[in-house]
């Protein structure tokens, strides 16, 4: 498996996959910077909760598109170059599928971890009132990594299925819109549950109240839905098993 | 005889249509085996089944004496190189980088990349991106990738497809060299009889999914040798004269077809036909086309 994974990184030379991830990270923090630019002392007092709330929504919008582009970068080189016929005589098809997930998953984990680190650094720089709570960091990782992995799995399948990468990329953009809309529905709404892109909002861990008179937002903790988490993890496990089996069974 | 590839009743169907039917391929070790057939005859599917890229509907395939299954497939294929249909390459990587990937997967020594580059005469183009290569260069890159790991068996599916005449010649020379220089067995498919004539020691012909001929190239030449067409006014008299001289004559639409004769026998026959009242007015030499051979072989399938 290590050998196959090593060749996956060799293949990624000049594919600018790292640059793609960095570009999205840069854009995310430009967005965050814009949000913070008109912050007052009250906002900064509970800065981390405020930022987690914003970052969760920004990720819901940007991550599906980024994951679609990443999956396409990783998979369409096999389609374009007709390489599956060669690779399948050199490595197990299941292993090839696994290393595609592992590589994309590594980029994703690094991305979310980098967000968290940049948030910490930004918090210190701006002097956020309260320290970052460990459980918030854990919830953030869980929310973004688990849902994104399910989406990435779907995108890998689409990128392998369609020679024309416009279709998987369109699916990514569609997912971004669905994800954004899902935040405007309550937890009980079917809209949040039936679309995988809506699961970011299902796993939210902060909420807020808005006082119109004082124009003050007050953030509070929300226990992430265990049912939603269970569903996302089940989707991840069963989705992986089904997609892998479909990939292995497909003749090249 | 020792066979490096041996299949037994290998079959495959797609949506109820049988594309490969009970193929018993026997590829002797150390030869160039030409696997021929018209487009859509089942050549690529058979080769893909040998490589485990397509799951066989029934039957089995053995490479180097080992019957292949899902568990030992990669172990067996480690000693096999392949180039199926169009060449496989990563366009954004250089030729050398492409070969490094294959070398890493095959766990071959580092020096092999230089060796195969030299073998396919690509040393000077190794640092160019593969997408900038001509089709011939891509085909050579595919061949170089197949040669990494010094395989005992090389499976090439129509390797000269789309190449210009000089490219075809180069690939052909390279294929012919391999058994002598490196002791490899080459199983190469093509739909061109002329191409096989210049490369193969053994040939197998597949048509409508059935292996209709398999033997040494010389045996195929027996089937493809030219015929003489006799155009006569009186076919009955001509056939009688042919029978008297123990020459097999077959009545065709245009005249009577007889096997090729030596010059002196042909001269004697012409004289006899002219003098015997057959009314001979034309003698034509007919070379069998590939299609004719396929047709005649299909007709004789039961006896082959």
PDB file of N, CA, C and O in Angstrom, chain A residues 59-127:
ATOM      1  N   UNK A  59     -17.104  26.989   5.071  1.00  0.00           N
ATOM      2  CA  UNK A  59     -16.680  25.655   4.615  1.00  0.00           C
ATOM      3  C   UNK A  59     -17.802  24.936   3.881  1.00  0.00           C
ATOM      4  O   UNK A  59     -17.566  24.228   2.910  1.00  0.00           O
ATOM      5  N   UNK A  60     -19.014  25.118   4.358  1.00  0.00           N
ATOM      6  CA  UNK A  60     -20.160  24.480   3.693  1.00  0.00           C
ATOM      7  C   UNK A  60     -20.262  24.955   2.244  1.00  0.00           C
ATOM      8  O   UNK A  60     -20.629  24.194   1.352  1.00  0.00           O
ATOM      9  N   UNK A  61     -19.909  26.224   2.039  1.00  0.00           N
ATOM     10  CA  UNK A  61     -20.004  26.784   0.687  1.00  0.00           C
ATOM     11  C   UNK A  61     -18.788  26.375  -0.155  1.00  0.00           C
ATOM     12  O   UNK A  61     -18.933  25.969  -1.308  1.00  0.00           O
ATOM     13  N   UNK A  62     -17.607  26.470   0.435  1.00  0.00           N
ATOM     14  CA  UNK A  62     -16.389  26.282  -0.372  1.00  0.00           C
ATOM     15  C   UNK A  62     -15.908  24.830  -0.485  1.00  0.00           C
ATOM     16  O   UNK A  62     -15.392  24.425  -1.525  1.00  0.00           O
ATOM     17  N   UNK A  63     -16.071  24.071   0.589  1.00  0.00           N
ATOM     18  CA  UNK A  63     -15.499  22.711   0.562  1.00  0.00           C
ATOM     19  C   UNK A  63     -16.072  21.810  -0.538  1.00  0.00           C
ATOM     20  O   UNK A  63     -15.298  21.107  -1.203  1.00  0.00           O
ATOM     21  N   UNK A  64     -17.385  21.795  -0.783  1.00  0.00           N
ATOM     22  CA  UNK A  64     -17.864  20.907  -1.865  1.00  0.00           C
ATOM     23  C   UNK A  64     -17.220  21.220  -3.220  1.00  0.00           C
ATOM     24  O   UNK A  64     -16.871  20.306  -3.970  1.00  0.00           O
ATOM     25  N   UNK A  65     -17.039  22.507  -3.506  1.00  0.00           N
ATOM     26  CA  UNK A  65     -16.405  22.872  -4.780  1.00  0.00           C
ATOM     27  C   UNK A  65     -14.932  22.473  -4.773  1.00  0.00           C
ATOM     28  O   UNK A  65     -14.423  21.917  -5.747  1.00  0.00           O
ATOM     29  N   UNK A  66     -14.263  22.743  -3.642  1.00  0.00           N
ATOM     30  CA  UNK A  66     -12.853  22.369  -3.561  1.00  0.00           C
ATOM     31  C   UNK A  66     -12.679  20.853  -3.687  1.00  0.00           C
ATOM     32  O   UNK A  66     -11.790  20.376  -4.408  1.00  0.00           O
ATOM     33  N   UNK A  67     -13.550  20.112  -3.037  1.00  0.00           N
ATOM     34  CA  UNK A  67     -13.428  18.647  -3.090  1.00  0.00           C
ATOM     35  C   UNK A  67     -13.703  18.108  -4.488  1.00  0.00           C
ATOM     36  O   UNK A  67     -13.060  17.159  -4.932  1.00  0.00           O
ATOM     37  N   UNK A  68     -14.642  18.748  -5.184  1.00  0.00           N
ATOM     38  CA  UNK A  68     -14.924  18.327  -6.568  1.00  0.00           C
ATOM     39  C   UNK A  68     -13.691  18.566  -7.439  1.00  0.00           C
ATOM     40  O   UNK A  68     -13.310  17.711  -8.262  1.00  0.00           O
ATOM     41  N   UNK A  69     -13.050  19.718  -7.237  1.00  0.00           N
ATOM     42  CA  UNK A  69     -11.857  20.042  -8.038  1.00  0.00           C
ATOM     43  C   UNK A  69     -10.689  19.117  -7.672  1.00  0.00           C
ATOM     44  O   UNK A  69      -9.946  18.659  -8.536  1.00  0.00           O
ATOM     45  N   UNK A  70     -10.567  18.842  -6.389  1.00  0.00           N
ATOM     46  CA  UNK A  70      -9.484  17.974  -5.928  1.00  0.00           C
ATOM     47  C   UNK A  70      -9.651  16.550  -6.468  1.00  0.00           C
ATOM     48  O   UNK A  70      -8.701  15.955  -6.994  1.00  0.00           O
ATOM     49  N   UNK A  71     -10.870  16.027  -6.366  1.00  0.00           N
ATOM     50  CA  UNK A  71     -11.140  14.671  -6.864  1.00  0.00           C
ATOM     51  C   UNK A  71     -10.877  14.614  -8.366  1.00  0.00           C
ATOM     52  O   UNK A  71     -10.304  13.648  -8.877  1.00  0.00           O
ATOM     53  N   UNK A  72     -11.277  15.671  -9.053  1.00  0.00           N
ATOM     54  CA  UNK A  72     -11.062  15.719 -10.492  1.00  0.00           C
ATOM     55  C   UNK A  72      -9.558  15.731 -10.820  1.00  0.00           C
ATOM     56  O   UNK A  72      -9.097  15.031 -11.721  1.00  0.00           O
ATOM     57  N   UNK A  73      -8.796  16.525 -10.056  1.00  0.00           N
ATOM     58  CA  UNK A  73      -7.329  16.574 -10.257  1.00  0.00           C
ATOM     59  C   UNK A  73      -6.704  15.186 -10.090  1.00  0.00           C
ATOM     60  O   UNK A  73      -5.813  14.798 -10.812  1.00  0.00           O
ATOM     61  N   UNK A  74      -7.222  14.474  -9.108  1.00  0.00           N
ATOM     62  CA  UNK A  74      -6.625  13.173  -8.782  1.00  0.00           C
ATOM     63  C   UNK A  74      -7.077  12.042  -9.708  1.00  0.00           C
ATOM     64  O   UNK A  74      -6.335  11.088  -9.926  1.00  0.00           O
ATOM     65  N   UNK A  75      -8.295  12.161 -10.214  1.00  0.00           N
ATOM     66  CA  UNK A  75      -8.859  11.029 -10.966  1.00  0.00           C
ATOM     67  C   UNK A  75      -8.823  11.202 -12.478  1.00  0.00           C
ATOM     68  O   UNK A  75      -8.665  10.216 -13.201  1.00  0.00           O
ATOM     69  N   UNK A  76      -8.983  12.437 -12.959  1.00  0.00           N
ATOM     70  CA  UNK A  76      -9.105  12.550 -14.419  1.00  0.00           C
ATOM     71  C   UNK A  76      -7.785  12.278 -15.144  1.00  0.00           C
ATOM     72  O   UNK A  76      -7.788  11.974 -16.327  1.00  0.00           O
ATOM     73  N   UNK A  77      -6.673  12.337 -14.421  1.00  0.00           N
ATOM     74  CA  UNK A  77      -5.398  12.001 -15.083  1.00  0.00           C
ATOM     75  C   UNK A  77      -5.371  10.509 -15.456  1.00  0.00           C
ATOM     76  O   UNK A  77      -4.721  10.114 -16.417  1.00  0.00           O
ATOM     77  N   UNK A  78      -6.106   9.708 -14.698  1.00  0.00           N
ATOM     78  CA  UNK A  78      -6.176   8.271 -15.013  1.00  0.00           C
ATOM     79  C   UNK A  78      -7.078   8.048 -16.238  1.00  0.00           C
ATOM     80  O   UNK A  78      -6.804   7.188 -17.063  1.00  0.00           O
ATOM     81  N   UNK A  79      -8.144   8.840 -16.304  1.00  0.00           N
ATOM     82  CA  UNK A  79      -9.083   8.697 -17.418  1.00  0.00           C
ATOM     83  C   UNK A  79      -8.432   9.212 -18.702  1.00  0.00           C
ATOM     84  O   UNK A  79      -8.415   8.528 -19.729  1.00  0.00           O
ATOM     85  N   UNK A  80      -7.888  10.444 -18.617  1.00  0.00           N
ATOM     86  CA  UNK A  80      -7.282  11.069 -19.802  1.00  0.00           C
ATOM     87  C   UNK A  80      -6.134  10.242 -20.354  1.00  0.00           C
ATOM     88  O   UNK A  80      -5.978  10.109 -21.556  1.00  0.00           O
ATOM     89  N   UNK A  81      -5.311   9.736 -19.470  1.00  0.00           N
ATOM     90  CA  UNK A  81      -4.109   9.012 -19.897  1.00  0.00           C
ATOM     91  C   UNK A  81      -4.340   7.525 -20.115  1.00  0.00           C
ATOM     92  O   UNK A  81      -3.392   6.796 -20.404  1.00  0.00           O
ATOM     93  N   UNK A  82      -5.602   7.092 -19.937  1.00  0.00           N
ATOM     94  CA  UNK A  82      -5.900   5.689 -20.208  1.00  0.00           C
ATOM     95  C   UNK A  82      -5.053   4.752 -19.342  1.00  0.00           C
ATOM     96  O   UNK A  82      -4.611   3.687 -19.799  1.00  0.00           O
ATOM     97  N   UNK A  83      -4.797   5.174 -18.120  1.00  0.00           N
ATOM     98  CA  UNK A  83      -3.809   4.464 -17.309  1.00  0.00           C
ATOM     99  C   UNK A  83      -4.388   3.333 -16.451  1.00  0.00           C
ATOM    100  O   UNK A  83      -3.630   2.533 -15.913  1.00  0.00           O
ATOM    101  N   UNK A  84      -5.729   3.289 -16.347  1.00  0.00           N
ATOM    102  CA  UNK A  84      -6.316   2.257 -15.480  1.00  0.00           C
ATOM    103  C   UNK A  84      -5.954   0.851 -15.950  1.00  0.00           C
ATOM    104  O   UNK A  84      -5.717  -0.048 -15.153  1.00  0.00           O
ATOM    105  N   UNK A  85      -5.893   0.695 -17.286  1.00  0.00           N
ATOM    106  CA  UNK A  85      -5.557  -0.632 -17.847  1.00  0.00           C
ATOM    107  C   UNK A  85      -4.148  -1.056 -17.442  1.00  0.00           C
ATOM    108  O   UNK A  85      -3.877  -2.232 -17.248  1.00  0.00           O
ATOM    109  N   UNK A  86      -3.274  -0.083 -17.348  1.00  0.00           N
ATOM    110  CA  UNK A  86      -1.899  -0.391 -16.942  1.00  0.00           C
ATOM    111  C   UNK A  86      -1.840  -0.609 -15.423  1.00  0.00           C
ATOM    112  O   UNK A  86      -1.293  -1.608 -14.953  1.00  0.00           O
ATOM    113  N   UNK A  87      -2.418   0.324 -14.691  1.00  0.00           N
ATOM    114  CA  UNK A  87      -2.335   0.250 -13.219  1.00  0.00           C
ATOM    115  C   UNK A  87      -2.957  -1.029 -12.665  1.00  0.00           C
ATOM    116  O   UNK A  87      -2.447  -1.601 -11.716  1.00  0.00           O
ATOM    117  N   UNK A  88      -4.056  -1.455 -13.309  1.00  0.00           N
ATOM    118  CA  UNK A  88      -4.741  -2.642 -12.786  1.00  0.00           C
ATOM    119  C   UNK A  88      -3.972  -3.936 -13.040  1.00  0.00           C
ATOM    120  O   UNK A  88      -4.367  -4.987 -12.538  1.00  0.00           O
ATOM    121  N   UNK A  89      -2.894  -3.858 -13.816  1.00  0.00           N
ATOM    122  CA  UNK A  89      -2.036  -5.039 -13.939  1.00  0.00           C
ATOM    123  C   UNK A  89      -0.864  -4.953 -12.954  1.00  0.00           C
ATOM    124  O   UNK A  89      -0.083  -5.893 -12.828  1.00  0.00           O
ATOM    125  N   UNK A  90      -0.736  -3.799 -12.289  1.00  0.00           N
ATOM    126  CA  UNK A  90       0.390  -3.594 -11.380  1.00  0.00           C
ATOM    127  C   UNK A  90      -0.022  -3.493  -9.912  1.00  0.00           C
ATOM    128  O   UNK A  90       0.790  -3.670  -9.022  1.00  0.00           O
ATOM    129  N   UNK A  91      -1.261  -3.125  -9.689  1.00  0.00           N
ATOM    130  CA  UNK A  91      -1.727  -3.019  -8.308  1.00  0.00           C
ATOM    131  C   UNK A  91      -3.191  -3.436  -8.244  1.00  0.00           C
ATOM    132  O   UNK A  91      -3.892  -3.443  -9.259  1.00  0.00           O
ATOM    133  N   UNK A  92      -3.652  -3.746  -7.035  1.00  0.00           N
ATOM    134  CA  UNK A  92      -5.042  -4.163  -6.867  1.00  0.00           C
ATOM    135  C   UNK A  92      -5.948  -2.954  -7.101  1.00  0.00           C
ATOM    136  O   UNK A  92      -5.624  -1.850  -6.662  1.00  0.00           O
ATOM    137  N   UNK A  93      -7.064  -3.209  -7.755  1.00  0.00           N
ATOM    138  CA  UNK A  93      -7.979  -2.105  -8.033  1.00  0.00           C
ATOM    139  C   UNK A  93      -8.468  -1.462  -6.739  1.00  0.00           C
ATOM    140  O   UNK A  93      -8.588  -0.247  -6.647  1.00  0.00           O
ATOM    141  N   UNK A  94      -8.722  -2.306  -5.760  1.00  0.00           N
ATOM    142  CA  UNK A  94      -9.188  -1.794  -4.471  1.00  0.00           C
ATOM    143  C   UNK A  94      -8.143  -0.884  -3.841  1.00  0.00           C
ATOM    144  O   UNK A  94      -8.476   0.151  -3.255  1.00  0.00           O
ATOM    145  N   UNK A  95      -6.871  -1.250  -3.991  1.00  0.00           N
ATOM    146  CA  UNK A  95      -5.791  -0.432  -3.424  1.00  0.00           C
ATOM    147  C   UNK A  95      -5.726   0.914  -4.131  1.00  0.00           C
ATOM    148  O   UNK A  95      -5.512   1.951  -3.504  1.00  0.00           O
ATOM    149  N   UNK A  96      -5.911   0.880  -5.452  1.00  0.00           N
ATOM    150  CA  UNK A  96      -5.894   2.127  -6.217  1.00  0.00           C
ATOM    151  C   UNK A  96      -6.997   3.063  -5.702  1.00  0.00           C
ATOM    152  O   UNK A  96      -6.763   4.266  -5.501  1.00  0.00           O
ATOM    153  N   UNK A  97      -8.175   2.495  -5.463  1.00  0.00           N
ATOM    154  CA  UNK A  97      -9.289   3.289  -4.947  1.00  0.00           C
ATOM    155  C   UNK A  97      -8.933   3.840  -3.564  1.00  0.00           C
ATOM    156  O   UNK A  97      -9.151   5.017  -3.281  1.00  0.00           O
ATOM    157  N   UNK A  98      -8.352   2.981  -2.736  1.00  0.00           N
ATOM    158  CA  UNK A  98      -7.992   3.397  -1.373  1.00  0.00           C
ATOM    159  C   UNK A  98      -6.974   4.532  -1.372  1.00  0.00           C
ATOM    160  O   UNK A  98      -7.100   5.479  -0.589  1.00  0.00           O
ATOM    161  N   UNK A  99      -5.966   4.429  -2.258  1.00  0.00           N
ATOM    162  CA  UNK A  99      -4.937   5.485  -2.231  1.00  0.00           C
ATOM    163  C   UNK A  99      -5.490   6.810  -2.767  1.00  0.00           C
ATOM    164  O   UNK A  99      -5.039   7.871  -2.352  1.00  0.00           O
ATOM    165  N   UNK A 100      -6.470   6.726  -3.650  1.00  0.00           N
ATOM    166  CA  UNK A 100      -7.116   7.963  -4.113  1.00  0.00           C
ATOM    167  C   UNK A 100      -7.827   8.634  -2.930  1.00  0.00           C
ATOM    168  O   UNK A 100      -7.771   9.851  -2.766  1.00  0.00           O
ATOM    169  N   UNK A 101      -8.505   7.809  -2.119  1.00  0.00           N
ATOM    170  CA  UNK A 101      -9.203   8.353  -0.951  1.00  0.00           C
ATOM    171  C   UNK A 101      -8.215   8.872   0.084  1.00  0.00           C
ATOM    172  O   UNK A 101      -8.390   9.937   0.655  1.00  0.00           O
ATOM    173  N   UNK A 102      -7.170   8.095   0.269  1.00  0.00           N
ATOM    174  CA  UNK A 102      -6.154   8.453   1.258  1.00  0.00           C
ATOM    175  C   UNK A 102      -5.474   9.777   0.882  1.00  0.00           C
ATOM    176  O   UNK A 102      -5.257  10.644   1.740  1.00  0.00           O
ATOM    177  N   UNK A 103      -5.172   9.931  -0.383  1.00  0.00           N
ATOM    178  CA  UNK A 103      -4.488  11.151  -0.832  1.00  0.00           C
ATOM    179  C   UNK A 103      -5.416  12.358  -0.680  1.00  0.00           C
ATOM    180  O   UNK A 103      -5.020  13.380  -0.101  1.00  0.00           O
ATOM    181  N   UNK A 104      -6.638  12.219  -1.192  1.00  0.00           N
ATOM    182  CA  UNK A 104      -7.591  13.322  -1.058  1.00  0.00           C
ATOM    183  C   UNK A 104      -7.895  13.595   0.403  1.00  0.00           C
ATOM    184  O   UNK A 104      -7.974  14.756   0.833  1.00  0.00           O
ATOM    185  N   UNK A 105      -8.030  12.506   1.185  1.00  0.00           N
ATOM    186  CA  UNK A 105      -8.302  12.634   2.616  1.00  0.00           C
ATOM    187  C   UNK A 105      -7.174  13.369   3.334  1.00  0.00           C
ATOM    188  O   UNK A 105      -7.420  14.186   4.228  1.00  0.00           O
ATOM    189  N   UNK A 106      -5.937  13.110   2.904  1.00  0.00           N
ATOM    190  CA  UNK A 106      -4.787  13.786   3.527  1.00  0.00           C
ATOM    191  C   UNK A 106      -4.848  15.289   3.266  1.00  0.00           C
ATOM    192  O   UNK A 106      -4.625  16.097   4.171  1.00  0.00           O
ATOM    193  N   UNK A 107      -5.153  15.646   2.018  1.00  0.00           N
ATOM    194  CA  UNK A 107      -5.276  17.071   1.689  1.00  0.00           C
ATOM    195  C   UNK A 107      -6.370  17.714   2.553  1.00  0.00           C
ATOM    196  O   UNK A 107      -6.200  18.811   3.076  1.00  0.00           O
ATOM    197  N   UNK A 108      -7.476  16.995   2.690  1.00  0.00           N
ATOM    198  CA  UNK A 108      -8.626  17.515   3.433  1.00  0.00           C
ATOM    199  C   UNK A 108      -8.272  17.715   4.908  1.00  0.00           C
ATOM    200  O   UNK A 108      -8.551  18.777   5.487  1.00  0.00           O
ATOM    201  N   UNK A 109      -7.645  16.707   5.488  1.00  0.00           N
ATOM    202  CA  UNK A 109      -7.296  16.801   6.916  1.00  0.00           C
ATOM    203  C   UNK A 109      -6.305  17.952   7.140  1.00  0.00           C
ATOM    204  O   UNK A 109      -6.446  18.744   8.078  1.00  0.00           O
ATOM    205  N   UNK A 110      -5.340  18.058   6.238  1.00  0.00           N
ATOM    206  CA  UNK A 110      -4.376  19.164   6.358  1.00  0.00           C
ATOM    207  C   UNK A 110      -5.080  20.512   6.235  1.00  0.00           C
ATOM    208  O   UNK A 110      -4.757  21.468   6.939  1.00  0.00           O
ATOM    209  N   UNK A 111      -6.055  20.552   5.338  1.00  0.00           N
ATOM    210  CA  UNK A 111      -6.797  21.795   5.105  1.00  0.00           C
ATOM    211  C   UNK A 111      -7.552  22.216   6.369  1.00  0.00           C
ATOM    212  O   UNK A 111      -7.442  23.352   6.820  1.00  0.00           O
ATOM    213  N   UNK A 112      -8.292  21.281   6.931  1.00  0.00           N
ATOM    214  CA  UNK A 112      -9.106  21.609   8.115  1.00  0.00           C
ATOM    215  C   UNK A 112      -8.197  21.909   9.311  1.00  0.00           C
ATOM    216  O   UNK A 112      -8.459  22.841  10.078  1.00  0.00           O
ATOM    217  N   UNK A 113      -7.102  21.144   9.414  1.00  0.00           N
ATOM    218  CA  UNK A 113      -6.156  21.391  10.509  1.00  0.00           C
ATOM    219  C   UNK A 113      -5.518  22.772  10.349  1.00  0.00           C
ATOM    220  O   UNK A 113      -5.340  23.502  11.338  1.00  0.00           O
ATOM    221  N   UNK A 114      -5.210  23.138   9.103  1.00  0.00           N
ATOM    222  CA  UNK A 114      -4.613  24.457   8.846  1.00  0.00           C
ATOM    223  C   UNK A 114      -5.603  25.558   9.207  1.00  0.00           C
ATOM    224  O   UNK A 114      -5.208  26.598   9.761  1.00  0.00           O
ATOM    225  N   UNK A 115      -6.868  25.341   8.924  1.00  0.00           N
ATOM    226  CA  UNK A 115      -7.894  26.329   9.291  1.00  0.00           C
ATOM    227  C   UNK A 115      -7.894  26.541  10.800  1.00  0.00           C
ATOM    228  O   UNK A 115      -7.950  27.678  11.279  1.00  0.00           O
ATOM    229  N   UNK A 116      -7.837  25.417  11.496  1.00  0.00           N
ATOM    230  CA  UNK A 116      -7.869  25.476  12.954  1.00  0.00           C
ATOM    231  C   UNK A 116      -6.641  26.224  13.504  1.00  0.00           C
ATOM    232  O   UNK A 116      -6.763  27.079  14.391  1.00  0.00           O
ATOM    233  N   UNK A 117      -5.489  25.904  12.936  1.00  0.00           N
ATOM    234  CA  UNK A 117      -4.252  26.557  13.390  1.00  0.00           C
ATOM    235  C   UNK A 117      -4.268  28.057  13.070  1.00  0.00           C
ATOM    236  O   UNK A 117      -3.875  28.880  13.890  1.00  0.00           O
ATOM    237  N   UNK A 118      -4.743  28.381  11.872  1.00  0.00           N
ATOM    238  CA  UNK A 118      -4.814  29.796  11.495  1.00  0.00           C
ATOM    239  C   UNK A 118      -5.807  30.540  12.371  1.00  0.00           C
ATOM    240  O   UNK A 118      -5.595  31.707  12.717  1.00  0.00           O
ATOM    241  N   UNK A 119      -6.866  29.842  12.757  1.00  0.00           N
ATOM    242  CA  UNK A 119      -7.868  30.432  13.643  1.00  0.00           C
ATOM    243  C   UNK A 119      -7.250  30.724  15.014  1.00  0.00           C
ATOM    244  O   UNK A 119      -7.458  31.800  15.584  1.00  0.00           O
ATOM    245  N   UNK A 120      -6.483  29.765  15.491  1.00  0.00           N
ATOM    246  CA  UNK A 120      -5.793  29.953  16.778  1.00  0.00           C
ATOM    247  C   UNK A 120      -4.833  31.136  16.721  1.00  0.00           C
ATOM    248  O   UNK A 120      -4.821  31.991  17.614  1.00  0.00           O
ATOM    249  N   UNK A 121      -4.064  31.158  15.623  1.00  0.00           N
ATOM    250  CA  UNK A 121      -3.090  32.238  15.463  1.00  0.00           C
ATOM    251  C   UNK A 121      -3.812  33.583  15.361  1.00  0.00           C
ATOM    252  O   UNK A 121      -3.408  34.570  15.997  1.00  0.00           O
ATOM    253  N   UNK A 122      -4.899  33.603  14.587  1.00  0.00           N
ATOM    254  CA  UNK A 122      -5.681  34.837  14.423  1.00  0.00           C
ATOM    255  C   UNK A 122      -6.287  35.282  15.735  1.00  0.00           C
ATOM    256  O   UNK A 122      -6.320  36.479  16.047  1.00  0.00           O
ATOM    257  N   UNK A 123      -6.761  34.308  16.513  1.00  0.00           N
ATOM    258  CA  UNK A 123      -7.360  34.604  17.810  1.00  0.00           C
ATOM    259  C   UNK A 123      -6.362  35.268  18.739  1.00  0.00           C
ATOM    260  O   UNK A 123      -6.695  36.225  19.445  1.00  0.00           O
ATOM    261  N   UNK A 124      -5.161  34.761  18.714  1.00  0.00           N
ATOM    262  CA  UNK A 124      -4.115  35.343  19.582  1.00  0.00           C
ATOM    263  C   UNK A 124      -3.752  36.750  19.120  1.00  0.00           C
ATOM    264  O   UNK A 124      -3.549  37.653  19.913  1.00  0.00           O
ATOM    265  N   UNK A 125      -3.677  36.873  17.786  1.00  0.00           N
ATOM    266  CA  UNK A 125      -3.300  38.154  17.194  1.00  0.00           C
ATOM    267  C   UNK A 125      -4.340  39.226  17.510  1.00  0.00           C
ATOM    268  O   UNK A 125      -3.995  40.365  17.855  1.00  0.00           O
ATOM    269  N   UNK A 126      -5.606  38.845  17.413  1.00  0.00           N
ATOM    270  CA  UNK A 126      -6.684  39.819  17.617  1.00  0.00           C
ATOM    271  C   UNK A 126      -7.105  39.911  19.076  1.00  0.00           C
ATOM    272  O   UNK A 126      -7.893  40.785  19.447  1.00  0.00           O
ATOM    273  N   UNK A 127      -6.589  39.020  19.896  1.00  0.00           N
ATOM    274  CA  UNK A 127      -6.891  39.057  21.335  1.00  0.00           C
ATOM    275  C   UNK A 127      -8.315  38.642  21.644  1.00  0.00           C
ATOM    276  O   UNK A 127      -9.063  39.394  22.279  1.00  0.00           O
TER     277      UNK A 127
END
